[in-house]
Amino acid sequence: MTTLKDFLSQEADKWHAQAAQRDAKRKEWIESVRRLLGEMKKWLKEADTKGVLEIEEGTISLAEASLGHYDAPALRIRLGEREVRVEPRAFRALGPPAAGGLAEGMVQITDNARRYDLYRYTNKYGEQWFMIDEDEYSTKLFDQAQFEKVVVRLFQ
Amino acid sequence: MTTLEDAWRWYNSTRRHLRLSHRLANRYWDVLPWSGQLELDDDFRHLDREQVKEEAEMSLSHLDDLAVVVLFSVFESVVRERIGNEVAAESALLRHRALKLAAAEAQDKIAEGSFFHVLQPFKDVHADLVEEVNQVRQYRNWVAHGKRGAPQARVTPKAAYDRLGRFLEVMQSGSP
């Protein structure tokens, strides 16, 4: 029977062998989420000329086979008693076929009932986010116009 | 539910009804015509707005993972049946007892064996698609076994439906 010491030693070898790559991926992913949320905050401030929105920054804890346990940035956007949350869900996610196969990042925008999924791909254009439209299941490049539509849809 | 389309319709209908319940509770509760028939209806008169909202949210929070399990189960059943029928048709033409035995064993594996192995023969031509179907399978397994540990990759019902549907189309076209 394997002893705990032997078991942990084997697990440590596997874990440490991938540490550098895992840490780099995790850092890159968290930075990417931070950039996306930064864009969203900027778009919200541009639209909220009368200062009605309350934006709260926080973190969400995630666990993934490829990255381990980690905390990633998240947003809560409030309009009165209504709330929309923007939360990263996973680094590895099966995205829309139109955008590619396995995405390197998935973020959800939700009001707890309706949900919009964003998928991150890095390609020759650099980093791109694609959104699955919840109503018609179409895939769209995520930008300021899409974000504004989603926020209106969720708050209305 | 016996087809992928049935499962997809079930998921979308269920999701739509839960969202409607949530929206009624969240946005329109106070303007519903409670006076009259609704307040006399035993199913409605004791309803609590927060309870309806919370129950809809709780149901929605589990629906997607459950849908991936359902979609994959239907898909697996369709694939096993279709390949089983194709192999049975070809097995009927075999004459040598060794080949007949091998074909019978193959049919058993197709019907009861690991689904991972059932998909493997398709990998030489459709490697990427088989890999994506395997990712759906792994996620299904993660959900079905109690979500222990962390999943290899997150899969939504839409992502599952797209991949599984494409695989069935490939099978239908006869290209494997």
PDB file of N, CA and C in Angstrom, chain B residues 48-111:
ATOM      1  N   ASP B  48     -45.027  33.225  -2.314  1.00  0.00           N
ATOM      2  CA  ASP B  48     -44.240  34.350  -1.820  1.00  0.00           C
ATOM      3  C   ASP B  48     -43.270  34.777  -2.915  1.00  0.00           C
ATOM      4  N   ARG B  49     -43.204  36.043  -3.158  1.00  0.00           N
ATOM      5  CA  ARG B  49     -42.368  36.580  -4.236  1.00  0.00           C
ATOM      6  C   ARG B  49     -40.905  36.124  -4.129  1.00  0.00           C
ATOM      7  N   GLU B  50     -40.314  36.282  -2.962  1.00  0.00           N
ATOM      8  CA  GLU B  50     -38.903  35.932  -2.783  1.00  0.00           C
ATOM      9  C   GLU B  50     -38.682  34.440  -2.962  1.00  0.00           C
ATOM     10  N   GLN B  51     -39.681  33.670  -2.501  1.00  0.00           N
ATOM     11  CA  GLN B  51     -39.546  32.212  -2.626  1.00  0.00           C
ATOM     12  C   GLN B  51     -39.560  31.804  -4.101  1.00  0.00           C
ATOM     13  N   VAL B  52     -40.479  32.390  -4.869  1.00  0.00           N
ATOM     14  CA  VAL B  52     -40.561  32.060  -6.298  1.00  0.00           C
ATOM     15  C   VAL B  52     -39.252  32.448  -6.989  1.00  0.00           C
ATOM     16  N   LYS B  53     -38.760  33.616  -6.656  1.00  0.00           N
ATOM     17  CA  LYS B  53     -37.513  34.101  -7.268  1.00  0.00           C
ATOM     18  C   LYS B  53     -36.331  33.189  -6.903  1.00  0.00           C
ATOM     19  N   GLU B  54     -36.227  32.876  -5.630  1.00  0.00           N
ATOM     20  CA  GLU B  54     -35.106  32.040  -5.179  1.00  0.00           C
ATOM     21  C   GLU B  54     -35.184  30.626  -5.759  1.00  0.00           C
ATOM     22  N   GLU B  55     -36.389  30.092  -5.841  1.00  0.00           N
ATOM     23  CA  GLU B  55     -36.523  28.738  -6.397  1.00  0.00           C
ATOM     24  C   GLU B  55     -36.177  28.719  -7.886  1.00  0.00           C
ATOM     25  N   ALA B  56     -36.593  29.763  -8.584  1.00  0.00           N
ATOM     26  CA  ALA B  56     -36.242  29.838 -10.013  1.00  0.00           C
ATOM     27  C   ALA B  56     -34.730  29.960 -10.181  1.00  0.00           C
ATOM     28  N   GLU B  57     -34.098  30.776  -9.346  1.00  0.00           N
ATOM     29  CA  GLU B  57     -32.636  30.943  -9.434  1.00  0.00           C
ATOM     30  C   GLU B  57     -31.907  29.650  -9.085  1.00  0.00           C
ATOM     31  N   MET B  58     -32.411  28.964  -8.058  1.00  0.00           N
ATOM     32  CA  MET B  58     -31.767  27.709  -7.654  1.00  0.00           C
ATOM     33  C   MET B  58     -31.898  26.672  -8.776  1.00  0.00           C
ATOM     34  N   SER B  59     -33.083  26.600  -9.369  1.00  0.00           N
ATOM     35  CA  SER B  59     -33.291  25.637 -10.453  1.00  0.00           C
ATOM     36  C   SER B  59     -32.425  25.980 -11.657  1.00  0.00           C
ATOM     37  N   LEU B  60     -32.366  27.264 -11.994  1.00  0.00           N
ATOM     38  CA  LEU B  60     -31.547  27.686 -13.140  1.00  0.00           C
ATOM     39  C   LEU B  60     -30.068  27.416 -12.889  1.00  0.00           C
ATOM     40  N   SER B  61     -29.640  27.551 -11.638  1.00  0.00           N
ATOM     41  CA  SER B  61     -28.212  27.376 -11.354  1.00  0.00           C
ATOM     42  C   SER B  61     -27.750  25.936 -11.606  1.00  0.00           C
ATOM     43  N   HIS B  62     -28.678  24.989 -11.557  1.00  0.00           N
ATOM     44  CA  HIS B  62     -28.297  23.585 -11.798  1.00  0.00           C
ATOM     45  C   HIS B  62     -28.708  23.083 -13.186  1.00  0.00           C
ATOM     46  N   LEU B  63     -29.543  23.858 -13.846  1.00  0.00           N
ATOM     47  CA  LEU B  63     -30.135  23.368 -15.096  1.00  0.00           C
ATOM     48  C   LEU B  63     -29.082  23.100 -16.173  1.00  0.00           C
ATOM     49  N   ASP B  64     -28.137  23.997 -16.324  1.00  0.00           N
ATOM     50  CA  ASP B  64     -27.170  23.843 -17.417  1.00  0.00           C
ATOM     51  C   ASP B  64     -26.354  22.554 -17.283  1.00  0.00           C
ATOM     52  N   ASP B  65     -25.881  22.295 -16.079  1.00  0.00           N
ATOM     53  CA  ASP B  65     -25.086  21.072 -15.891  1.00  0.00           C
ATOM     54  C   ASP B  65     -25.953  19.823 -16.106  1.00  0.00           C
ATOM     55  N   LEU B  66     -27.171  19.885 -15.611  1.00  0.00           N
ATOM     56  CA  LEU B  66     -28.085  18.758 -15.821  1.00  0.00           C
ATOM     57  C   LEU B  66     -28.354  18.558 -17.317  1.00  0.00           C
ATOM     58  N   ALA B  67     -28.484  19.668 -18.028  1.00  0.00           N
ATOM     59  CA  ALA B  67     -28.755  19.580 -19.469  1.00  0.00           C
ATOM     60  C   ALA B  67     -27.589  18.924 -20.212  1.00  0.00           C
ATOM     61  N   VAL B  68     -26.357  19.216 -19.792  1.00  0.00           N
ATOM     62  CA  VAL B  68     -25.200  18.582 -20.443  1.00  0.00           C
ATOM     63  C   VAL B  68     -25.266  17.063 -20.235  1.00  0.00           C
ATOM     64  N   VAL B  69     -25.669  16.656 -19.040  1.00  0.00           N
ATOM     65  CA  VAL B  69     -25.801  15.217 -18.760  1.00  0.00           C
ATOM     66  C   VAL B  69     -26.877  14.603 -19.666  1.00  0.00           C
ATOM     67  N   VAL B  70     -28.002  15.276 -19.757  1.00  0.00           N
ATOM     68  CA  VAL B  70     -29.112  14.747 -20.566  1.00  0.00           C
ATOM     69  C   VAL B  70     -28.726  14.705 -22.048  1.00  0.00           C
ATOM     70  N   LEU B  71     -28.161  15.808 -22.534  1.00  0.00           N
ATOM     71  CA  LEU B  71     -27.766  15.864 -23.955  1.00  0.00           C
ATOM     72  C   LEU B  71     -26.777  14.744 -24.277  1.00  0.00           C
ATOM     73  N   PHE B  72     -25.812  14.556 -23.393  1.00  0.00           N
ATOM     74  CA  PHE B  72     -24.803  13.540 -23.688  1.00  0.00           C
ATOM     75  C   PHE B  72     -25.387  12.130 -23.594  1.00  0.00           C
ATOM     76  N   SER B  73     -26.285  11.914 -22.649  1.00  0.00           N
ATOM     77  CA  SER B  73     -26.895  10.584 -22.511  1.00  0.00           C
ATOM     78  C   SER B  73     -27.672  10.208 -23.768  1.00  0.00           C
ATOM     79  N   VAL B  74     -28.440  11.168 -24.278  1.00  0.00           N
ATOM     80  CA  VAL B  74     -29.207  10.913 -25.503  1.00  0.00           C
ATOM     81  C   VAL B  74     -28.253  10.673 -26.666  1.00  0.00           C
ATOM     82  N   PHE B  75     -27.241  11.507 -26.754  1.00  0.00           N
ATOM     83  CA  PHE B  75     -26.241  11.379 -27.824  1.00  0.00           C
ATOM     84  C   PHE B  75     -25.578  10.001 -27.772  1.00  0.00           C
ATOM     85  N   GLU B  76     -25.167   9.600 -26.585  1.00  0.00           N
ATOM     86  CA  GLU B  76     -24.490   8.304 -26.435  1.00  0.00           C
ATOM     87  C   GLU B  76     -25.387   7.164 -26.899  1.00  0.00           C
ATOM     88  N   SER B  77     -26.647   7.254 -26.510  1.00  0.00           N
ATOM     89  CA  SER B  77     -27.596   6.214 -26.888  1.00  0.00           C
ATOM     90  C   SER B  77     -27.768   6.156 -28.412  1.00  0.00           C
ATOM     91  N   VAL B  78     -27.888   7.325 -29.033  1.00  0.00           N
ATOM     92  CA  VAL B  78     -28.072   7.379 -30.493  1.00  0.00           C
ATOM     93  C   VAL B  78     -26.837   6.818 -31.209  1.00  0.00           C
ATOM     94  N   VAL B  79     -25.644   7.225 -30.739  1.00  0.00           N
ATOM     95  CA  VAL B  79     -24.404   6.776 -31.397  1.00  0.00           C
ATOM     96  C   VAL B  79     -24.235   5.265 -31.261  1.00  0.00           C
ATOM     97  N   ARG B  80     -24.464   4.743 -30.051  1.00  0.00           N
ATOM     98  CA  ARG B  80     -24.301   3.293 -29.842  1.00  0.00           C
ATOM     99  C   ARG B  80     -25.271   2.524 -30.740  1.00  0.00           C
ATOM    100  N   GLU B  81     -26.505   3.017 -30.801  1.00  0.00           N
ATOM    101  CA  GLU B  81     -27.512   2.316 -31.597  1.00  0.00           C
ATOM    102  C   GLU B  81     -27.153   2.355 -33.093  1.00  0.00           C
ATOM    103  N   ARG B  82     -26.742   3.537 -33.538  1.00  0.00           N
ATOM    104  CA  ARG B  82     -26.459   3.690 -34.970  1.00  0.00           C
ATOM    105  C   ARG B  82     -25.241   2.848 -35.388  1.00  0.00           C
ATOM    106  N   ILE B  83     -24.174   2.928 -34.619  1.00  0.00           N
ATOM    107  CA  ILE B  83     -22.974   2.136 -34.959  1.00  0.00           C
ATOM    108  C   ILE B  83     -23.281   0.651 -34.817  1.00  0.00           C
ATOM    109  N   GLY B  84     -24.039   0.324 -33.760  1.00  0.00           N
ATOM    110  CA  GLY B  84     -24.414  -1.078 -33.548  1.00  0.00           C
ATOM    111  C   GLY B  84     -25.171  -1.641 -34.735  1.00  0.00           C
ATOM    112  N   ASN B  85     -26.103  -0.865 -35.258  1.00  0.00           N
ATOM    113  CA  ASN B  85     -26.886  -1.313 -36.420  1.00  0.00           C
ATOM    114  C   ASN B  85     -26.004  -1.477 -37.653  1.00  0.00           C
ATOM    115  N   GLU B  86     -25.077  -0.538 -37.844  1.00  0.00           N
ATOM    116  CA  GLU B  86     -24.179  -0.618 -39.012  1.00  0.00           C
ATOM    117  C   GLU B  86     -23.283  -1.850 -38.937  1.00  0.00           C
ATOM    118  N   VAL B  87     -22.743  -2.075 -37.742  1.00  0.00           N
ATOM    119  CA  VAL B  87     -21.855  -3.235 -37.571  1.00  0.00           C
ATOM    120  C   VAL B  87     -22.661  -4.536 -37.704  1.00  0.00           C
ATOM    121  N   ALA B  88     -23.867  -4.531 -37.168  1.00  0.00           N
ATOM    122  CA  ALA B  88     -24.710  -5.739 -37.265  1.00  0.00           C
ATOM    123  C   ALA B  88     -25.000  -6.081 -38.725  1.00  0.00           C
ATOM    124  N   ALA B  89     -25.261  -5.037 -39.525  1.00  0.00           N
ATOM    125  CA  ALA B  89     -25.564  -5.266 -40.943  1.00  0.00           C
ATOM    126  C   ALA B  89     -24.354  -5.877 -41.650  1.00  0.00           C
ATOM    127  N   GLU B  90     -23.157  -5.389 -41.318  1.00  0.00           N
ATOM    128  CA  GLU B  90     -21.955  -5.939 -41.958  1.00  0.00           C
ATOM    129  C   GLU B  90     -21.607  -7.309 -41.386  1.00  0.00           C
ATOM    130  N   SER B  91     -21.879  -7.512 -40.111  1.00  0.00           N
ATOM    131  CA  SER B  91     -21.564  -8.806 -39.473  1.00  0.00           C
ATOM    132  C   SER B  91     -22.383  -9.932 -40.093  1.00  0.00           C
ATOM    133  N   ALA B  92     -23.586  -9.607 -40.517  1.00  0.00           N
ATOM    134  CA  ALA B  92     -24.477 -10.624 -41.083  1.00  0.00           C
ATOM    135  C   ALA B  92     -23.900 -11.232 -42.360  1.00  0.00           C
ATOM    136  N   LEU B  93     -22.969 -10.517 -42.979  1.00  0.00           N
ATOM    137  CA  LEU B  93     -22.383 -11.004 -44.229  1.00  0.00           C
ATOM    138  C   LEU B  93     -21.160 -11.894 -43.994  1.00  0.00           C
ATOM    139  N   LEU B  94     -20.668 -11.910 -42.754  1.00  0.00           N
ATOM    140  CA  LEU B  94     -19.449 -12.679 -42.470  1.00  0.00           C
ATOM    141  C   LEU B  94     -19.760 -14.175 -42.459  1.00  0.00           C
ATOM    142  N   ARG B  95     -18.760 -14.984 -42.875  1.00  0.00           N
ATOM    143  CA  ARG B  95     -18.985 -16.428 -42.916  1.00  0.00           C
ATOM    144  C   ARG B  95     -18.034 -17.180 -41.985  1.00  0.00           C
ATOM    145  N   HIS B  96     -16.810 -16.693 -41.863  1.00  0.00           N
ATOM    146  CA  HIS B  96     -15.842 -17.424 -41.033  1.00  0.00           C
ATOM    147  C   HIS B  96     -16.186 -17.257 -39.557  1.00  0.00           C
ATOM    148  N   ARG B  97     -16.155 -18.366 -38.793  1.00  0.00           N
ATOM    149  CA  ARG B  97     -16.580 -18.289 -37.391  1.00  0.00           C
ATOM    150  C   ARG B  97     -15.691 -17.365 -36.562  1.00  0.00           C
ATOM    151  N   ALA B  98     -14.427 -17.253 -36.918  1.00  0.00           N
ATOM    152  CA  ALA B  98     -13.527 -16.362 -36.162  1.00  0.00           C
ATOM    153  C   ALA B  98     -13.956 -14.911 -36.346  1.00  0.00           C
ATOM    154  N   LEU B  99     -14.311 -14.596 -37.583  1.00  0.00           N
ATOM    155  CA  LEU B  99     -14.751 -13.230 -37.859  1.00  0.00           C
ATOM    156  C   LEU B  99     -16.112 -12.959 -37.217  1.00  0.00           C
ATOM    157  N   LYS B 100     -16.964 -13.986 -37.229  1.00  0.00           N
ATOM    158  CA  LYS B 100     -18.284 -13.825 -36.601  1.00  0.00           C
ATOM    159  C   LYS B 100     -18.141 -13.557 -35.106  1.00  0.00           C
ATOM    160  N   LEU B 101     -17.204 -14.300 -34.471  1.00  0.00           N
ATOM    161  CA  LEU B 101     -16.965 -14.121 -33.036  1.00  0.00           C
ATOM    162  C   LEU B 101     -16.416 -12.717 -32.763  1.00  0.00           C
ATOM    163  N   ALA B 102     -15.459 -12.321 -33.615  1.00  0.00           N
ATOM    164  CA  ALA B 102     -14.872 -10.985 -33.438  1.00  0.00           C
ATOM    165  C   ALA B 102     -15.935  -9.905 -33.597  1.00  0.00           C
ATOM    166  N   ALA B 103     -16.830 -10.110 -34.570  1.00  0.00           N
ATOM    167  CA  ALA B 103     -17.893  -9.124 -34.810  1.00  0.00           C
ATOM    168  C   ALA B 103     -18.866  -9.080 -33.625  1.00  0.00           C
ATOM    169  N   ALA B 104     -19.167 -10.264 -33.060  1.00  0.00           N
ATOM    170  CA  ALA B 104     -20.072 -10.313 -31.903  1.00  0.00           C
ATOM    171  C   ALA B 104     -19.457  -9.590 -30.718  1.00  0.00           C
ATOM    172  N   GLU B 105     -18.138  -9.790 -30.546  1.00  0.00           N
ATOM    173  CA  GLU B 105     -17.454  -9.099 -29.434  1.00  0.00           C
ATOM    174  C   GLU B 105     -17.454  -7.586 -29.659  1.00  0.00           C
ATOM    175  N   ALA B 106     -17.237  -7.216 -30.917  1.00  0.00           N
ATOM    176  CA  ALA B 106     -17.255  -5.779 -31.235  1.00  0.00           C
ATOM    177  C   ALA B 106     -18.625  -5.180 -30.947  1.00  0.00           C
ATOM    178  N   GLN B 107     -19.664  -5.923 -31.301  1.00  0.00           N
ATOM    179  CA  GLN B 107     -21.033  -5.421 -31.055  1.00  0.00           C
ATOM    180  C   GLN B 107     -21.306  -5.268 -29.560  1.00  0.00           C
ATOM    181  N   ASP B 108     -20.799  -6.229 -28.759  1.00  0.00           N
ATOM    182  CA  ASP B 108     -20.964  -6.117 -27.298  1.00  0.00           C
ATOM    183  C   ASP B 108     -20.288  -4.859 -26.772  1.00  0.00           C
ATOM    184  N   LYS B 109     -19.095  -4.602 -27.285  1.00  0.00           N
ATOM    185  CA  LYS B 109     -18.358  -3.423 -26.809  1.00  0.00           C
ATOM    186  C   LYS B 109     -19.060  -2.135 -27.229  1.00  0.00           C
ATOM    187  N   ILE B 110     -19.615  -2.158 -28.423  1.00  0.00           N
ATOM    188  CA  ILE B 110     -20.339  -0.966 -28.896  1.00  0.00           C
ATOM    189  C   ILE B 110     -21.576  -0.725 -28.029  1.00  0.00           C
ATOM    190  N   ALA B 111     -22.235  -1.806 -27.637  1.00  0.00           N
ATOM    191  CA  ALA B 111     -23.466  -1.665 -26.847  1.00  0.00           C
ATOM    192  C   ALA B 111     -23.190  -1.352 -25.386  1.00  0.00           C
TER     193      ALA B 111
END
